[in-house]
Backbone as CSV, one residue per row, in Angstrom:
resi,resn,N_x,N_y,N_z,CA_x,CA_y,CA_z,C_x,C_y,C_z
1,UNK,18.144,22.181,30.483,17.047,22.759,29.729,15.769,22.655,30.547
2,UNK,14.954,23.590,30.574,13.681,23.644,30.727,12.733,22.467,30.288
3,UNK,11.402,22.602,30.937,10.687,21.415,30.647,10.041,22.247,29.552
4,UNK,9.856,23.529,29.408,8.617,24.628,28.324,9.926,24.122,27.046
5,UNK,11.360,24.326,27.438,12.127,24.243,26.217,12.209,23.409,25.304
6,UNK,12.300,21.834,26.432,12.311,20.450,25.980,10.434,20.300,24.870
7,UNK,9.485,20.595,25.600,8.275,20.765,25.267,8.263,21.353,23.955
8,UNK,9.093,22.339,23.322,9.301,23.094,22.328,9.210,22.315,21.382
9,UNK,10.696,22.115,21.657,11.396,21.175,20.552,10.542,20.018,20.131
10,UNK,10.327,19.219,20.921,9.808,17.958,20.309,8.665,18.607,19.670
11,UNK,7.516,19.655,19.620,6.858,20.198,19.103,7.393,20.337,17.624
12,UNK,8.565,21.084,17.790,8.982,21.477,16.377,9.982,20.383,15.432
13,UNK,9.828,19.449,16.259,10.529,18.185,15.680,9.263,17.484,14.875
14,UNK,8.209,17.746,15.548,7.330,16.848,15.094,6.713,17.865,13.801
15,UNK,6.425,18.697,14.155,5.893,19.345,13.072,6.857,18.970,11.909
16,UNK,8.562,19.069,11.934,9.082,18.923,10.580,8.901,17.680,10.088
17,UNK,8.822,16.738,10.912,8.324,15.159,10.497,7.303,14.868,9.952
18,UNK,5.982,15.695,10.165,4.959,15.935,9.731,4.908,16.179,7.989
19,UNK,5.511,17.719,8.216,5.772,18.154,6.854,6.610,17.368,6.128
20,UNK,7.453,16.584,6.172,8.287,15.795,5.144,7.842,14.860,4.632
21,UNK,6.267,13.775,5.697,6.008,13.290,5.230,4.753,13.694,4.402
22,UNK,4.118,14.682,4.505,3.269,14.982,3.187,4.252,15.609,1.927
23,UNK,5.348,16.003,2.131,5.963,16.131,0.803,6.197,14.971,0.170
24,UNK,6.672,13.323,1.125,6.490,12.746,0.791,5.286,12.208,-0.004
25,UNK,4.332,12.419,0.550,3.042,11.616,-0.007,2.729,12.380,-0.805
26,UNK,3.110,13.723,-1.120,2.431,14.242,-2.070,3.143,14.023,-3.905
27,UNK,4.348,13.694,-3.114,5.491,13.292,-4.313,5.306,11.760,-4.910
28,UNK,4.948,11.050,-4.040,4.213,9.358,-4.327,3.051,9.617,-5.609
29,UNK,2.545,10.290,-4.859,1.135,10.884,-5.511,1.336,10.827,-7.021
30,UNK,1.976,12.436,-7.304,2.608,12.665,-8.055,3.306,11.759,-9.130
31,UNK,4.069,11.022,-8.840,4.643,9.933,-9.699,3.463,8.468,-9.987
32,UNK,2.705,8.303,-9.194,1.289,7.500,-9.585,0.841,8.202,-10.765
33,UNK,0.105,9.156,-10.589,-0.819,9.864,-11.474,0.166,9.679,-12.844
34,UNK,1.756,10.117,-12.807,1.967,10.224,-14.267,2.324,9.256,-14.651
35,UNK,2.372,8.220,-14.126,2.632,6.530,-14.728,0.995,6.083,-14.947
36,UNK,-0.196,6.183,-14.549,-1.212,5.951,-14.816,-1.186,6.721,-16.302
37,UNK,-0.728,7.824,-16.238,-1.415,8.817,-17.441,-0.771,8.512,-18.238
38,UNK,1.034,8.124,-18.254,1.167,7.362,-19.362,0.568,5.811,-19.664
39,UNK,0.281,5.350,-18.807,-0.191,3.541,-19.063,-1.310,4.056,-20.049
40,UNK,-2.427,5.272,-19.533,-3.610,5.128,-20.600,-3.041,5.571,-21.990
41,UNK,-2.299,6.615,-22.092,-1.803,7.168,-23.037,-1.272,6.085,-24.369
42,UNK,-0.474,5.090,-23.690,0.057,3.939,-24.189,-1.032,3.226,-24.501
43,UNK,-1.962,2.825,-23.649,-3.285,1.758,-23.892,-3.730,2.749,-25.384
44,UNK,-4.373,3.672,-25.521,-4.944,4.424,-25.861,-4.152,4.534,-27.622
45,UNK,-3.044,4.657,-27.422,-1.821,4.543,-28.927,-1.972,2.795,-29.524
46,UNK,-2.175,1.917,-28.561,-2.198,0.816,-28.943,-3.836,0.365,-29.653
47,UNK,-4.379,0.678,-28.578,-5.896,0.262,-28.961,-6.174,0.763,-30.405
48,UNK,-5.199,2.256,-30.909,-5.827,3.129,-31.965,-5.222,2.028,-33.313
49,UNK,-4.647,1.637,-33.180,-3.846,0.843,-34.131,-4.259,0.670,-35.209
50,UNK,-4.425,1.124,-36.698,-5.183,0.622,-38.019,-4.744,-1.231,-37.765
51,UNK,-6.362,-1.754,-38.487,-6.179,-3.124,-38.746,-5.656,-3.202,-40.233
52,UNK,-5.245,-4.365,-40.525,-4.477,-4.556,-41.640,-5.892,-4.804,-42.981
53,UNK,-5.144,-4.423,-44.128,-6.474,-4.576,-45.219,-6.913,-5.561,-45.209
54,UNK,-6.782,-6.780,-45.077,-7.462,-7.675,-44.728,-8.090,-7.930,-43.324
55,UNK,-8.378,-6.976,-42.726,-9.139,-7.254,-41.727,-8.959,-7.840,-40.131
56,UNK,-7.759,-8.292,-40.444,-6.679,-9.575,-39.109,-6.565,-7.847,-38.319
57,UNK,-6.591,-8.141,-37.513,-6.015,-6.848,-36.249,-4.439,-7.624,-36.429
58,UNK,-3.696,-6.323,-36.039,-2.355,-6.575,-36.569,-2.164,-6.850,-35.153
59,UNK,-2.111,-6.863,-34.153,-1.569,-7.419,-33.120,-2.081,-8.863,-32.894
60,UNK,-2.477,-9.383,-33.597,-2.521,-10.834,-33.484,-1.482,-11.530,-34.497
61,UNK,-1.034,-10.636,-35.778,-0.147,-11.073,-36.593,1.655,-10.936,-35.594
62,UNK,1.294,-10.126,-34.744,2.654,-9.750,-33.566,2.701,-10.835,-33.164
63,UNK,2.493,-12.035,-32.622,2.290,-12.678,-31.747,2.113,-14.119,-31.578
């Protein structure tokens, strides 16, 4: 093989290495954001919680 050929390739080797790893990172990403968005979602269902008629926040009666 050529040295322009050899020169190629590793070019286009690298470029696909490149690209896999921003699919990677973009897929990391991705799965962060929707575990954050459920954690608030969850915070957010919990925090809403009616207190009990007497006044006790019911998550202290949990516990």
């Amino acid at each position: 093989m050529s040295k322009t050929t050899i020169c190629w390739h590793y070019g286009l080797v690298l470029a696909v290495v490149i690209t896999i790893a921003v699919v990677v990172w973009i897929a990391i990403s991705v799965v962060v954001a929707v575990l954050v968005g459920r954690a608030i979602r969850l915070r957010d269902i919990r925090d809403a919680r009616p207190e009990s008629p007497d006044g006790d926040d019911m998550r202290s009666k949990a516990s």
